Coordinates of C-alpha atoms in Angstrom, one line a residue:
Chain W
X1 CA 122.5 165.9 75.6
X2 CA 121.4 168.2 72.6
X3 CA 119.5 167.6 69.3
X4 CA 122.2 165.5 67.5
X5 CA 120.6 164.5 64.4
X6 CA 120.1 167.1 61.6
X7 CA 117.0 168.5 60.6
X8 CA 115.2 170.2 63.6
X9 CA 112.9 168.8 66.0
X10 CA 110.5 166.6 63.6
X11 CA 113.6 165.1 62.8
X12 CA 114.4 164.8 65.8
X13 CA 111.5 162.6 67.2
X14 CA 111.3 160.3 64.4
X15 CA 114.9 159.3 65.2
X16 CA 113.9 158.7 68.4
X17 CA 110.4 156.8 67.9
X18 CA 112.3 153.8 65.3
X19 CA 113.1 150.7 66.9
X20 CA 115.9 148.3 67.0
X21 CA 115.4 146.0 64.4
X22 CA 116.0 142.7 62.8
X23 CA 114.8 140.8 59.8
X24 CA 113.7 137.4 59.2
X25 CA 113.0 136.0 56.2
X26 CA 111.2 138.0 53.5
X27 CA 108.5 140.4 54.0
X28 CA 108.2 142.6 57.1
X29 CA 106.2 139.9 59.0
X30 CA 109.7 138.4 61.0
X31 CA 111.0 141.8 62.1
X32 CA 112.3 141.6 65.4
X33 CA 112.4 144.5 68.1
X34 CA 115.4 143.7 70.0
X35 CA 115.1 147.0 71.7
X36 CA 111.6 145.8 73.3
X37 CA 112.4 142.5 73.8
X38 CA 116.0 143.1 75.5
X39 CA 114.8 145.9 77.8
X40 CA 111.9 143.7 79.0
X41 CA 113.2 140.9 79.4
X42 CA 116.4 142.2 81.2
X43 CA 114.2 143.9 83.2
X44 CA 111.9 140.8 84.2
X45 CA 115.2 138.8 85.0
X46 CA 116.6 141.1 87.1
X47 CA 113.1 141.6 89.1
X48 CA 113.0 138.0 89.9
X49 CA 116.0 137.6 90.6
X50 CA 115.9 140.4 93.4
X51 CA 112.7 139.1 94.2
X52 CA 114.0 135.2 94.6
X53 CA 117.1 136.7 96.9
X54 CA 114.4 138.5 99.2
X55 CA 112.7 135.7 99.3
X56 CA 115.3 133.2 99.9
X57 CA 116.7 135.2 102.5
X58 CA 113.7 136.0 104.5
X59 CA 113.6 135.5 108.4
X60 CA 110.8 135.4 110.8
X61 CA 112.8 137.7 112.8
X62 CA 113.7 141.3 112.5
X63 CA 113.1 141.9 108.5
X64 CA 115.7 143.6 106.7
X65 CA 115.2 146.5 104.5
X66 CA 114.8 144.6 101.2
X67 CA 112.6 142.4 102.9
X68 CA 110.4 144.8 104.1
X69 CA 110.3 146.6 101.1
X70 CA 109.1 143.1 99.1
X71 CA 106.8 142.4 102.2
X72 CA 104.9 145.7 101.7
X73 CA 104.7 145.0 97.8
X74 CA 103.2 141.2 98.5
X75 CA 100.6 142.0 100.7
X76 CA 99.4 145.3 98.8
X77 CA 99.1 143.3 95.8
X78 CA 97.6 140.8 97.6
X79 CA 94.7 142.9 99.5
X80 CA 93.8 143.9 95.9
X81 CA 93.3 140.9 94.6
X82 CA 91.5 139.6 97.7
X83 CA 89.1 142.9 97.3
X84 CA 88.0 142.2 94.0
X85 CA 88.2 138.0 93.8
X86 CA 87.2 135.7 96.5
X87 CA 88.4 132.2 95.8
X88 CA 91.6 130.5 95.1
X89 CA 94.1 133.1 94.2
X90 CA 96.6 130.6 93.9
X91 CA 97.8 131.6 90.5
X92 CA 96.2 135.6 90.7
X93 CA 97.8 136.8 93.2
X94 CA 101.4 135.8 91.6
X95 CA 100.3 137.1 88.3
X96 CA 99.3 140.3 89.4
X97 CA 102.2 140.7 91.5
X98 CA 104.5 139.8 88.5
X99 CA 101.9 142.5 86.0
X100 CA 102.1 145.1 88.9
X101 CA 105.9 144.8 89.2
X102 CA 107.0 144.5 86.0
X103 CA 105.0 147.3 84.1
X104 CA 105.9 149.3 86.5
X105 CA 109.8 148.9 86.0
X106 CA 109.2 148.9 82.4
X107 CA 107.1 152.1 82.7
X108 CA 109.8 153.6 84.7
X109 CA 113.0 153.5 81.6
X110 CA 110.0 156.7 81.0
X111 CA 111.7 158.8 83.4
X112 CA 115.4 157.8 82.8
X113 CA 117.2 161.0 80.6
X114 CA 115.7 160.5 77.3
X115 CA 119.0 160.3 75.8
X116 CA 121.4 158.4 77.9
X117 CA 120.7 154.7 77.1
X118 CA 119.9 155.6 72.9
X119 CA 123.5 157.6 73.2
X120 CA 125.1 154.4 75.0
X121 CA 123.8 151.7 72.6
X122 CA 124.7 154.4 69.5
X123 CA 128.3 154.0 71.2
X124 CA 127.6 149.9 70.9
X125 CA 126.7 150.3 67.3
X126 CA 123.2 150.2 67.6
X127 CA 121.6 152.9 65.3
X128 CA 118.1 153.2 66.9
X129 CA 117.3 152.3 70.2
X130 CA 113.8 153.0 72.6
X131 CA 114.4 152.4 75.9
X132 CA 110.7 151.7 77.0
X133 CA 108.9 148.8 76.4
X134 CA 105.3 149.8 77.0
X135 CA 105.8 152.8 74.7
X136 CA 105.5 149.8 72.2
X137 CA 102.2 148.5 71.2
X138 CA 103.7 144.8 70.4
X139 CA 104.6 144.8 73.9
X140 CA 101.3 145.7 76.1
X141 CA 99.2 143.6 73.3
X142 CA 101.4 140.9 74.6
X143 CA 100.4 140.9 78.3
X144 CA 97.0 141.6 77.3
X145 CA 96.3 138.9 75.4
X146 CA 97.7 136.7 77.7
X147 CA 95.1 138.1 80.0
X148 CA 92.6 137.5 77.0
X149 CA 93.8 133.6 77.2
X150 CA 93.7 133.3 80.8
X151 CA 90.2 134.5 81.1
X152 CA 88.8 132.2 78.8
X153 CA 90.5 129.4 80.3
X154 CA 89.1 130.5 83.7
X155 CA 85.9 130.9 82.1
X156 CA 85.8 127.3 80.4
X157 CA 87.1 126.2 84.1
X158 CA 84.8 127.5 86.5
X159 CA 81.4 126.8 84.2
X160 CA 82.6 123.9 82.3
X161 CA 82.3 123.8 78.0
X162 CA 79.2 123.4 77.9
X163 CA 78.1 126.0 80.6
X164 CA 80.2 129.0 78.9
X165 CA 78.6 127.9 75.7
X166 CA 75.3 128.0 76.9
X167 CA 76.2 131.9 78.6
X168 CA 77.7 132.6 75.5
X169 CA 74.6 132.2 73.2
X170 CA 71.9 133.0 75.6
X171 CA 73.1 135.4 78.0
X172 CA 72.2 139.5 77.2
X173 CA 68.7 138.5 75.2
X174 CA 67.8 134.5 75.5
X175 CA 67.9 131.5 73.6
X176 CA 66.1 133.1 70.4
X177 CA 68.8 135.9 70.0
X178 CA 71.5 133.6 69.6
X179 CA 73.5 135.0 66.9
X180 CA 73.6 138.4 68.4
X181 CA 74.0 137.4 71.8
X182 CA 77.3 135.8 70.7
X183 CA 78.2 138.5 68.6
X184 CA 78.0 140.8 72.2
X185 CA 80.0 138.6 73.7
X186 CA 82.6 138.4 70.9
X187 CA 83.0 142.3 71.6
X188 CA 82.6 142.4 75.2
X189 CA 85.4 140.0 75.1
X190 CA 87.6 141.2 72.4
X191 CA 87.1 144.5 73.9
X192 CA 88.5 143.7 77.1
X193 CA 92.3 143.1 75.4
X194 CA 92.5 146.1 73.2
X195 CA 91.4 148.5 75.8
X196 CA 93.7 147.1 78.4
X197 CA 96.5 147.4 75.7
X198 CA 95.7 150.5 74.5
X199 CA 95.5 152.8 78.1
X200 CA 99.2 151.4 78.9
X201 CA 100.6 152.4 75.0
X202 CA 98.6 155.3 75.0
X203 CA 99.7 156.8 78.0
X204 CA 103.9 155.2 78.1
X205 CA 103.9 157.2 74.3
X206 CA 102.4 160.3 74.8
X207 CA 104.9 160.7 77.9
X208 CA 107.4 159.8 76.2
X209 CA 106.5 162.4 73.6
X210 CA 106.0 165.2 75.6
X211 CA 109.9 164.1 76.8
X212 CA 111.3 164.6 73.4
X213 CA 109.0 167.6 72.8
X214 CA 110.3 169.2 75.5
X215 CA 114.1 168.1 74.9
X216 CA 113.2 170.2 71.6
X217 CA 112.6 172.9 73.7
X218 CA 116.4 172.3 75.6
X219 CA 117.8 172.3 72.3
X220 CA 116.2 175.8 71.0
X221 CA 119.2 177.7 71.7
X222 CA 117.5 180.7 73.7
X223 CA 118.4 180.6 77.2
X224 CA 115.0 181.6 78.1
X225 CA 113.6 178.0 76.4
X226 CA 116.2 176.4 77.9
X227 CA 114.9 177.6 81.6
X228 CA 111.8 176.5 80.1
X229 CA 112.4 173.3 79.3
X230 CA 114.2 172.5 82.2
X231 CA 111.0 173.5 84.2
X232 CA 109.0 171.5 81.9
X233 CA 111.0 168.1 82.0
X234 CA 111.1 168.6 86.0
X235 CA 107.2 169.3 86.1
X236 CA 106.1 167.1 83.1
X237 CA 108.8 164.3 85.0
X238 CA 106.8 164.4 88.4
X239 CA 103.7 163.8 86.6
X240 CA 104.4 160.9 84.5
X241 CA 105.9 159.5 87.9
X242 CA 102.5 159.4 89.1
X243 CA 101.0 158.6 86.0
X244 CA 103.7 155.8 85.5
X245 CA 102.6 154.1 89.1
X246 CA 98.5 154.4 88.5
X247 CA 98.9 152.6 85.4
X248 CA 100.9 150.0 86.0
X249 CA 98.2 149.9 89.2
X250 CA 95.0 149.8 86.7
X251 CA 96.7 147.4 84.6
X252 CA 97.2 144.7 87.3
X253 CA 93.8 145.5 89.3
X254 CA 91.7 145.7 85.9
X255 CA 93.4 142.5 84.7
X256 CA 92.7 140.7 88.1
X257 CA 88.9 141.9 87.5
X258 CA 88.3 140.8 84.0
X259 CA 89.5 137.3 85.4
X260 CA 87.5 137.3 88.2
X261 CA 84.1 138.2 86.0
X262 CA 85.1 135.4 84.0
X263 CA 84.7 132.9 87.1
X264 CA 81.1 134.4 87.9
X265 CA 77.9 132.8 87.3
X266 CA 75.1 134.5 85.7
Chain Z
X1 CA 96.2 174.0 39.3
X2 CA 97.4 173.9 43.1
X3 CA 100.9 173.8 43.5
X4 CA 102.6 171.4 46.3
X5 CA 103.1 174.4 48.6
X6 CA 99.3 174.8 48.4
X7 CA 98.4 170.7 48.7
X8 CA 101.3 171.0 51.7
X9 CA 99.8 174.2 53.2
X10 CA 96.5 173.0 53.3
X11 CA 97.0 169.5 55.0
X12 CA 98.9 171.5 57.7
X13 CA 96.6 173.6 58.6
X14 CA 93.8 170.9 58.7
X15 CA 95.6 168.8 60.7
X16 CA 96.6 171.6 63.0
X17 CA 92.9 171.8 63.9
X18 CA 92.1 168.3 64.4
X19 CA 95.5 167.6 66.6
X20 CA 94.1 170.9 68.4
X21 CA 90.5 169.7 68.5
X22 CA 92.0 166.2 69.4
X23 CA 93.8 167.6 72.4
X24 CA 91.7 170.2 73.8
X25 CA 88.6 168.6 73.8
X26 CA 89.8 165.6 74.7
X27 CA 91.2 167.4 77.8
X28 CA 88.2 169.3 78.4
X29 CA 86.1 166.0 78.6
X30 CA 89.0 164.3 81.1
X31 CA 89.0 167.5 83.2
X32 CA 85.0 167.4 83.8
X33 CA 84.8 164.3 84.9
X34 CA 87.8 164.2 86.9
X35 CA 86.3 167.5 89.2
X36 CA 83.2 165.6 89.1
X37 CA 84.8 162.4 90.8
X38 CA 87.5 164.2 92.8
X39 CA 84.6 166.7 94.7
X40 CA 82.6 163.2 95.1
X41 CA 85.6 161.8 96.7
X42 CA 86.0 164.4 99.1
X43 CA 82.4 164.8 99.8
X44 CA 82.4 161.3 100.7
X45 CA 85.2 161.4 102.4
X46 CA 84.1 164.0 104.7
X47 CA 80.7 162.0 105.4
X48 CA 82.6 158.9 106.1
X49 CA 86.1 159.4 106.9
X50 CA 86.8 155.6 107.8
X51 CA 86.2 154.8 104.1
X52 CA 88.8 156.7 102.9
X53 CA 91.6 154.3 102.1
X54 CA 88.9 151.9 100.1
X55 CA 87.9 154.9 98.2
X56 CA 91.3 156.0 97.6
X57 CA 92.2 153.0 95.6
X58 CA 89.3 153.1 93.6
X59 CA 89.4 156.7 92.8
X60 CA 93.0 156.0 91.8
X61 CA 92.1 153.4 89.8
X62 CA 89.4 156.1 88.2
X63 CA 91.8 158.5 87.8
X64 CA 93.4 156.6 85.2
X65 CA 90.4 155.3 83.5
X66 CA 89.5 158.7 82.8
X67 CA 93.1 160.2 81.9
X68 CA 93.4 157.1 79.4
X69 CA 91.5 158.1 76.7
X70 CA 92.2 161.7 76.6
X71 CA 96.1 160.8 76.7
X72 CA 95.8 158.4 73.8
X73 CA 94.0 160.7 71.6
X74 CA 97.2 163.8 72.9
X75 CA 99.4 160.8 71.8
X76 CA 97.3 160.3 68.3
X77 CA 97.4 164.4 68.4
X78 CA 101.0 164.8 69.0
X79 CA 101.6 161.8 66.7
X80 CA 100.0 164.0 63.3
X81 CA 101.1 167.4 64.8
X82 CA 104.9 166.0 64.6
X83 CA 105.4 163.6 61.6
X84 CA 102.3 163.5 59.9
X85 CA 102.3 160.5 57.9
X86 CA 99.3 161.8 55.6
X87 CA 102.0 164.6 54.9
X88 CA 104.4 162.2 54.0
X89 CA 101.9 160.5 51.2
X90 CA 102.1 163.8 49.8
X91 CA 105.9 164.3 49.5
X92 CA 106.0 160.8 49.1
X93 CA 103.8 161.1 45.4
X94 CA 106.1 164.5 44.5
X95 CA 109.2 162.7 44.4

């Protein structure tokens, strides 16, 4: 697939970096990425789908492949989550399986051929298309914010209203600081979300970048750029393969820590 | 009186530096620490090899705590090196 659009490489890129889009209403408030949200949530179906079948057809006896396979994902998730929280992980060891699983699918659309599913939806009709969802900062502020949520409700749970108040207002400096003591835990907290966020965008865009950079390169029209950026995509491929896997890893294990700090006593 | 070239040429080449200043020392900075951790790693590893797949997942999980920042500011870098929207305020006001 070669640089379609006119206009060079620039060109190029921001072609590739507009989303799918729909309007509602006035205003730009109501616009709709129906690139993000179809890939994602395709994506989320399908994984528990497959996941449901393992599980529905799992045996006590000899495991077959799939089974295996979704064995060895369950309990690795689960060993983290049991080395960083010790209590009821009832509802964190799902969650982090479901974090773990499904950035890491969505992280992987990275690696398919940048052009393929763009080209394919173009054939649909669809004039702009980006395939990866946590290239999109809507998307990761999502999950992290529902992190956000659930560590404040596991905070109010484990020490009660009036006990996350009192830590709150007196915790870094005691009970005569109270203003600023709130205001460091307003950015301790707030902190926690945009951070989270902002490693998986950071890291799913600049890949993604680099991709379409180096497509530029395929699209030069020397045939020594074009050896070149074969060797680039390959090499610049394995490493956002490893990249890809360590952070949908971080994302789960640091999102599994933030709510386990939220259950501890000072 | 500058002409647009001028007002164009000199954006460019500012924010050629700061994308490369963005990049390199944002790699420089990711690099250091990450030789500093990895020759921990194996240091401790060698002390105490039965350790080594607890300190494998948390150097992992290191690894990209350190490459996060420096690949958010290449993606900022990349970002104003390929359509640089100050640039585009420019053209924007000469139309």
């Amino acid at each position: 697939m070669m640089i379609e659009a006119p206009g060079g490489l620039s060109e190029y890129i921001n072609h590739h970096l507009k989303n799918l889009t729909i309007h509602f209403g006035g205003g730009s408030f109501w616009t709709v990425q129906l690139d993000t949200l179809g890939v994602s949530v395709v994506i989320g179906v399908a994984l528990s789908a497959l996941l449901w079948a393992c599980a529905h057809r799992a045996t006590s006896g000899v495991p077959s492949r799939g089974q295996a396979f979704v064995e060895l994902l369950v309990e690795f998730v689960d060993g983290q989550v049991k080395d960083v929280f010790h209590g009821d992980t009832r509802l964190l060891g799902p969650l982090a399986l479901t974090i773990f699983v499904w950035v890491l699918l969505m992280n992987l659309m990275d690696v398919m051929p940048l052009d393929v599913i763009p080209y394919l939806m173009g054939l649909a009709g669809a004039e702009h298309f980006r395939a990866v969802p946590t290239s999109e900062l809507n998307t990761t502020f999502a999950m992290s914010l529902t992190v956000l949520i659930l560590t404040i409700f596991y905070s109010f749970k484990a020490k009660g209203a009036s006990g996350y108040m009192k830590e709150i207002f007196t915790v870094p400096f005691g009970p005569w600081l109270a203003p600023f003591n709130l205001l460091m835990n307003l950015i301790e907290l707030l902190s926690k979300p945009l951070s989270l966020s902002m490693r998986l965008f950071g890291n799913m865009y600049a890949g993604e970048l680099l991709f379409m950079l180096i497509a530029g390169l395929l699209g030069a029209g020397s045939t020594i750029l074009f050896g070149l950026g074969v060797f680039g995509y390959l090499a610049w491929g394995i490493f956002e393969l490893l990249i890809i896997v360590i952070q949908a890893f971080i994302f789960m294990v640091l999102s599994v820590v933030y709510i386990a700090m939220a259950q501890q006593h000072h | 009186m500058e002409t647009l070239q001028q007002i164009i040429g000199n954006i460019q080449a500012f924010t050629a530096i700061g994308a490369g200043l963005m990049v390199g020392l944002g790699a420089l900075g990711a690099c250091i620490g990450m030789g500093v951790m990895g020759s921990k790693f194996l240091e401790a590893a060698g002390r105490q090899p039965e350790l080594m797949p607890v300190l494998q997942s948390r150097m992992f999980l290191l690894v990209g705590l350190i490459d996060a920042s420096f690949i958010i500011s290449l993606a900022i870098g990349l970002f104003f090196a390929f359509s640089n929207p100050l640039l585009q305020a420019v053209v924007k006001a000469a139309h």
